Protein backbone atom coordinates (compact mmCIF):
# COMPACT_ATOMS: atom_id res chain seq x y z
CA MET A 1 10.95 -19.11 -20.37
CA LYS A 2 9.83 -16.01 -18.54
CA GLY A 3 7.05 -15.96 -15.98
CA ARG A 4 5.83 -14.48 -12.71
CA ILE A 5 6.16 -16.06 -9.30
CA ILE A 6 2.62 -16.28 -7.92
CA LYS A 7 3.18 -18.37 -4.80
CA ASN A 8 5.94 -19.34 -2.39
CA ILE A 9 5.69 -22.01 0.28
CA SER A 10 8.98 -22.66 2.04
CA ASN A 11 11.48 -22.95 -0.84
CA ASP A 12 8.92 -24.08 -3.42
CA TYR A 13 7.92 -21.44 -5.96
CA THR A 14 4.97 -21.56 -8.34
CA VAL A 15 5.70 -19.73 -11.58
CA SER A 16 2.92 -18.73 -13.98
CA ALA A 17 3.81 -18.55 -17.67
CA ASN A 18 1.72 -18.78 -20.83
CA GLY A 19 -1.31 -20.01 -18.95
CA ASN A 20 0.58 -22.83 -17.20
CA LEU A 21 1.93 -23.28 -13.68
CA TYR A 22 5.42 -24.61 -12.92
CA ALA A 23 6.74 -25.77 -9.54
CA CYS A 24 10.30 -24.45 -9.36
CA LYS A 25 13.29 -24.25 -7.06
CA PRO A 26 15.77 -21.35 -7.06
CA ARG A 27 19.31 -21.98 -8.26
CA GLY A 28 22.01 -22.06 -5.61
CA LYS A 29 23.50 -18.80 -6.88
CA PHE A 30 20.66 -16.84 -5.30
CA ARG A 31 21.67 -18.06 -1.86
CA LEU A 32 25.32 -17.29 -2.59
CA ASN A 33 24.35 -13.77 -3.69
CA ASN A 34 22.05 -13.34 -0.68
CA LEU A 35 19.09 -12.85 -3.02
CA THR A 36 15.71 -14.40 -2.34
CA PRO A 37 13.05 -14.72 -5.05
CA LEU A 38 9.78 -13.09 -4.01
CA VAL A 39 6.16 -13.52 -4.99
CA GLY A 40 5.56 -11.00 -7.76
CA ASP A 41 9.03 -11.37 -9.28
CA ILE A 42 9.36 -11.69 -13.04
CA VAL A 43 11.82 -14.52 -13.59
CA SER A 44 13.57 -16.55 -16.24
CA PHE A 45 13.29 -20.24 -15.52
CA ASP A 46 14.14 -23.66 -16.91
CA GLU A 47 10.74 -25.24 -17.52
CA ILE A 48 12.27 -28.66 -18.12
CA ASN A 49 14.33 -28.97 -14.94
CA ASN A 50 12.15 -26.56 -12.97
CA TYR A 51 14.80 -24.12 -11.82
CA ILE A 52 14.51 -20.34 -11.44
CA LEU A 53 17.50 -18.92 -13.32
CA ASP A 54 17.34 -15.13 -13.08
CA ILE A 55 15.20 -12.39 -11.53
CA GLU A 56 14.41 -9.26 -13.52
CA PRO A 57 14.97 -5.88 -11.83
CA ARG A 58 12.19 -5.09 -9.37
CA LYS A 59 9.97 -2.04 -9.38
CA ASN A 60 9.79 -2.36 -5.60
CA GLU A 61 9.98 -4.91 -2.84
CA LEU A 62 8.59 -5.18 0.65
CA ILE A 63 10.20 -6.99 3.55
CA ARG A 64 7.06 -7.38 5.61
CA PRO A 65 5.25 -8.89 3.82
CA SER A 66 7.73 -10.38 1.35
CA VAL A 67 6.37 -9.40 -2.06
CA ALA A 68 7.72 -7.56 -5.12
CA ASN A 69 6.49 -5.46 -8.02
CA ILE A 70 3.29 -4.14 -6.49
CA ASP A 71 1.64 -1.48 -8.67
CA ILE A 72 -1.23 -0.32 -6.50
CA ALA A 73 -2.35 -0.51 -2.88
CA VAL A 74 -6.06 0.02 -2.31
CA ILE A 75 -6.50 1.49 1.16
CA VAL A 76 -9.96 0.39 2.24
CA THR A 77 -10.98 3.09 4.70
CA SER A 78 -14.08 2.76 6.85
CA VAL A 79 -15.88 5.92 7.94
CA LYS A 80 -18.17 4.19 10.47
CA ASN A 81 -17.86 1.02 12.56
CA PRO A 82 -14.88 1.29 12.72
CA ASP A 83 -14.77 5.06 12.66
CA PHE A 84 -12.58 7.05 10.28
CA ASP A 85 -8.96 6.91 11.46
CA THR A 86 -6.79 9.65 9.94
CA TYR A 87 -3.65 8.39 11.68
CA LEU A 88 -3.92 4.94 10.11
CA LEU A 89 -4.77 6.37 6.69
CA ASP A 90 -1.89 8.86 6.67
CA LYS A 91 0.57 6.28 7.97
CA THR A 92 -0.42 3.81 5.25
CA LEU A 93 -0.28 6.47 2.51
CA THR A 94 3.21 7.53 3.58
CA ILE A 95 4.67 4.02 3.74
CA ILE A 96 3.07 2.93 0.48
CA SER A 97 4.38 6.00 -1.34
CA TYR A 98 7.88 5.41 0.08
CA ASN A 99 7.81 1.92 -1.42
CA ASN A 100 7.01 3.26 -4.91
CA ILE A 101 3.46 1.91 -4.82
CA THR A 102 0.52 4.00 -6.02
CA PRO A 103 -2.12 4.35 -3.29
CA ILE A 104 -5.84 4.50 -3.99
CA ILE A 105 -8.17 5.49 -1.16
CA TYR A 106 -11.53 3.74 -1.15
CA PHE A 107 -13.98 4.94 1.50
CA THR A 108 -16.52 2.42 2.76
CA LYS A 109 -19.77 2.59 4.75
CA LEU A 110 -20.62 6.11 3.61
CA ASP A 111 -24.28 5.06 3.68
CA LEU A 112 -24.07 4.80 7.49
CA LEU A 113 -23.34 8.51 7.92
CA ASN A 114 -25.87 11.21 8.69
CA ASN A 115 -25.81 14.44 6.69
CA ASP A 116 -23.45 16.26 9.06
CA GLU A 117 -21.03 13.33 9.18
CA LEU A 118 -21.11 12.96 5.42
CA GLU A 119 -20.33 16.65 4.98
CA GLU A 120 -17.33 16.29 7.31
CA ILE A 121 -15.99 13.23 5.48
CA SER A 122 -16.48 15.01 2.16
CA LYS A 123 -14.06 17.71 3.35
CA TYR A 124 -11.40 15.06 3.91
CA MET A 125 -12.08 13.47 0.53
CA THR A 126 -11.79 16.85 -1.19
CA TYR A 127 -8.52 17.62 0.58
CA TYR A 128 -6.83 14.29 -0.19
CA LYS A 129 -7.85 14.59 -3.82
CA LYS A 130 -6.62 18.20 -3.98
CA ILE A 131 -3.12 17.28 -2.80
CA GLY A 132 -2.87 14.53 -5.40
CA TYR A 133 -4.10 11.23 -3.97
CA LEU A 134 -6.37 8.97 -6.04
CA ILE A 135 -9.83 8.35 -4.62
CA ALA A 136 -12.21 5.80 -6.11
CA LYS A 137 -15.84 6.76 -5.50
CA ASN A 138 -17.38 3.48 -6.57
CA VAL A 139 -16.52 -0.07 -7.60
CA ASN A 140 -16.58 0.66 -11.33
CA GLU A 141 -14.05 3.48 -10.94
CA LEU A 142 -11.84 1.21 -8.86
CA ILE A 143 -11.99 -1.64 -11.38
CA ALA A 144 -10.89 0.74 -14.14
CA LEU A 145 -7.95 1.98 -12.04
CA ILE A 146 -6.62 -1.47 -11.09
CA LYS A 147 -7.19 -3.29 -14.40
CA ASN A 148 -4.11 -5.29 -15.46
CA LYS A 149 -2.20 -4.20 -12.36
CA THR A 150 -0.76 -6.07 -9.39
CA VAL A 151 -2.75 -4.90 -6.41
CA VAL A 152 -2.83 -5.36 -2.66
CA PHE A 153 -5.82 -4.43 -0.52
CA THR A 154 -5.16 -3.13 2.96
CA GLY A 155 -7.28 -1.71 5.74
CA GLN A 156 -8.16 -2.23 9.37
CA SER A 157 -10.30 -5.15 10.44
CA GLY A 158 -13.96 -4.54 9.63
CA ALA A 159 -13.26 -1.87 7.01
CA GLY A 160 -15.06 -3.86 4.33
CA LYS A 161 -12.30 -5.50 2.28
CA SER A 162 -14.27 -8.70 1.65
CA THR A 163 -17.40 -6.80 0.66
CA LEU A 164 -15.41 -4.70 -1.79
CA LEU A 165 -13.63 -7.67 -3.35
CA ASN A 166 -16.89 -9.57 -3.77
CA LYS A 167 -18.34 -6.54 -5.55
CA ILE A 168 -15.39 -6.57 -7.92
CA ASP A 169 -16.04 -10.24 -8.68
CA PRO A 170 -19.28 -11.73 -7.31
CA ASN A 171 -17.89 -15.24 -7.87
CA LEU A 172 -14.72 -14.52 -5.94
CA GLU A 173 -15.60 -16.48 -2.81
CA LEU A 174 -16.44 -19.56 -4.87
CA LYS A 175 -13.20 -19.29 -6.82
CA THR A 176 -10.78 -18.65 -3.96
CA ASN A 177 -12.07 -20.14 -0.75
CA GLU A 178 -8.56 -20.36 0.64
CA ILE A 179 -7.99 -16.59 0.50
CA SER A 180 -8.33 -15.15 3.96
CA MET A 181 -6.66 -11.84 4.81
CA ALA A 182 -6.27 -9.58 1.79
CA LEU A 183 -9.73 -10.72 0.75
CA GLY A 184 -10.98 -10.16 4.27
CA ARG A 185 -12.20 -13.52 5.56
CA GLY A 186 -12.24 -12.73 9.28
CA LYS A 187 -9.36 -14.19 11.31
CA HIS A 188 -6.27 -14.42 9.17
CA THR A 189 -4.95 -17.94 8.64
CA THR A 190 -2.78 -17.45 5.53
CA ARG A 191 0.86 -18.39 6.12
CA HIS A 192 2.19 -17.68 2.66
CA THR A 193 1.99 -14.98 0.01
CA GLU A 194 0.09 -15.65 -3.20
CA LEU A 195 -1.18 -13.81 -6.29
CA TYR A 196 -4.64 -14.50 -7.72
CA ASP A 197 -5.64 -13.52 -11.25
CA ILE A 198 -9.09 -11.94 -10.92
CA LEU A 199 -10.62 -10.37 -14.02
CA GLY A 200 -7.21 -9.52 -15.45
CA THR A 201 -5.89 -8.09 -12.20
CA TYR A 202 -3.41 -9.78 -9.88
CA ILE A 203 -4.72 -9.57 -6.34
CA VAL A 204 -2.13 -10.19 -3.62
CA ASP A 205 -3.16 -12.39 -0.72
CA THR A 206 -0.51 -11.97 1.93
CA PRO A 207 -0.26 -12.14 5.70
CA GLY A 208 0.70 -9.02 7.55
CA PHE A 209 0.21 -6.23 5.03
CA SER A 210 -2.03 -4.33 7.42
CA LYS A 211 0.89 -4.30 9.88
CA ILE A 212 3.31 -2.43 7.64
CA ASP A 213 5.42 0.10 9.51
CA PHE A 214 8.14 2.69 8.94
CA TYR A 215 10.81 0.03 8.37
CA GLY A 216 14.03 1.58 7.11
CA MET A 217 12.50 5.06 6.81
CA THR A 218 14.17 8.21 8.14
CA PRO A 219 12.41 11.44 9.17
CA ILE A 220 13.34 12.86 5.77
CA ASP A 221 11.71 9.85 4.08
CA ILE A 222 8.57 10.49 6.09
CA ARG A 223 8.57 14.17 5.14
CA ASP A 224 9.20 13.48 1.46
CA ASN A 225 6.42 10.91 1.20
CA MET A 226 3.65 13.07 2.63
CA LYS A 227 2.62 14.99 -0.45
CA GLU A 228 2.05 18.48 0.89
CA MET A 229 5.09 18.30 3.18
CA PHE A 230 7.33 17.62 0.16
CA ASP A 231 5.53 19.62 -2.54
CA ASN A 232 5.76 22.84 -0.52
CA LEU A 233 9.33 22.33 0.71
CA GLU A 234 10.71 24.60 -2.01
CA HIS A 235 8.81 27.53 -0.48
CA CYS A 236 10.44 27.11 2.94
CA LYS A 237 13.35 29.32 3.97
CA TYR A 238 15.66 26.32 4.43
CA ASP A 239 16.09 23.42 2.03
CA ASP A 240 16.29 20.95 4.92
CA CYS A 241 13.22 22.30 6.74
CA MET A 242 11.43 19.57 8.71
CA HIS A 243 8.28 21.69 9.23
CA ILE A 244 8.38 21.51 13.01
CA SER A 245 9.47 24.90 14.38
CA GLU A 246 11.90 26.29 11.82
CA ASP A 247 12.02 29.96 10.99
CA GLY A 248 10.42 30.69 7.62
CA CYS A 249 8.60 27.36 7.36
CA PHE A 250 5.97 27.61 4.62
CA ILE A 251 4.07 24.59 5.94
CA LEU A 252 3.47 26.33 9.27
CA HIS A 253 2.22 29.32 7.30
CA LEU A 254 -0.21 27.11 5.37
CA LEU A 255 -1.32 25.45 8.58
CA GLU A 256 -2.01 28.81 10.21
CA ASN A 257 -4.15 29.74 7.21
CA LYS A 258 -5.97 26.39 7.38
CA GLU A 259 -4.71 25.35 3.95
CA ILE A 260 -3.38 22.11 5.43
CA LEU A 261 -5.54 19.71 7.39
CA GLN A 262 -4.72 19.93 11.09
CA SER A 263 -5.03 16.15 11.34
CA ARG A 264 -2.45 15.67 8.57
CA TYR A 265 0.04 17.93 10.29
CA ASN A 266 -0.58 16.36 13.71
CA ASN A 267 -0.04 12.91 12.23
CA TYR A 268 3.13 14.08 10.49
CA LYS A 269 4.57 15.34 13.79
CA ASN A 270 3.58 12.12 15.51
CA PHE A 271 5.36 10.09 12.82
CA ILE A 272 8.53 12.15 13.22
CA ASN A 273 8.40 12.03 17.03
CA ARG A 274 7.79 8.31 16.97
CA TRP A 275 10.90 7.83 14.81
CA TRP A 276 13.07 9.86 17.18
CA TYR A 277 11.83 8.10 20.30
CA ASP A 278 11.87 4.61 18.79
């Protein structure tokens, strides 16, 4: 049979197939081939003897946290208490894009802003949308975007992840009391990764997703996964332009003409500098 791994505790894997759950162990060949099944994997398994036999090719995989085949990451971004953090947003967007995951930005607590603050945030929203990022303006839009997908929710503490998830499914807390981090239940106590089927969408509950970092990424990877830094590279004088101080850099031209957000460029330079110094 074929199914999806929805939970892993130690070396025990729960596989979901045809509406049933199977407790399985991986065959020894995975260890010999230095391959570890991950939550999210589509697998062939022996439902009689409860062994995982083969793993289908992955769309993507993350090391920290250990999860595979994520379609979408919803970046829950607070604009007030905690205040809007462009560094955290841009960092998350870049890493998610590098891992072949579609990011969706969802701004929370807009109702706490005064008119001037709302106007300022609207400028950011317009810019991110203009350069090609998806922004969900309300819960209904978000539900339509994540339907039938495998989704992880990420965002700093207090951003409103639990409030958002409970809006998606008002019965969520009653159904999944054990979910803690990805569904935002205060202090994180989850020690394993698990998928929950909520209204036709797989929601990933996993420890540590908010701590993702530039693991395995080079400065070129950082450049190529910030949309405007990559999309405008063809207009630079040099094909390998890193947009720092090179002669004929089109990004610096756009920055001078205020066609690129100063915060985006500052964060880009900080990411590159951090890589070099780390």
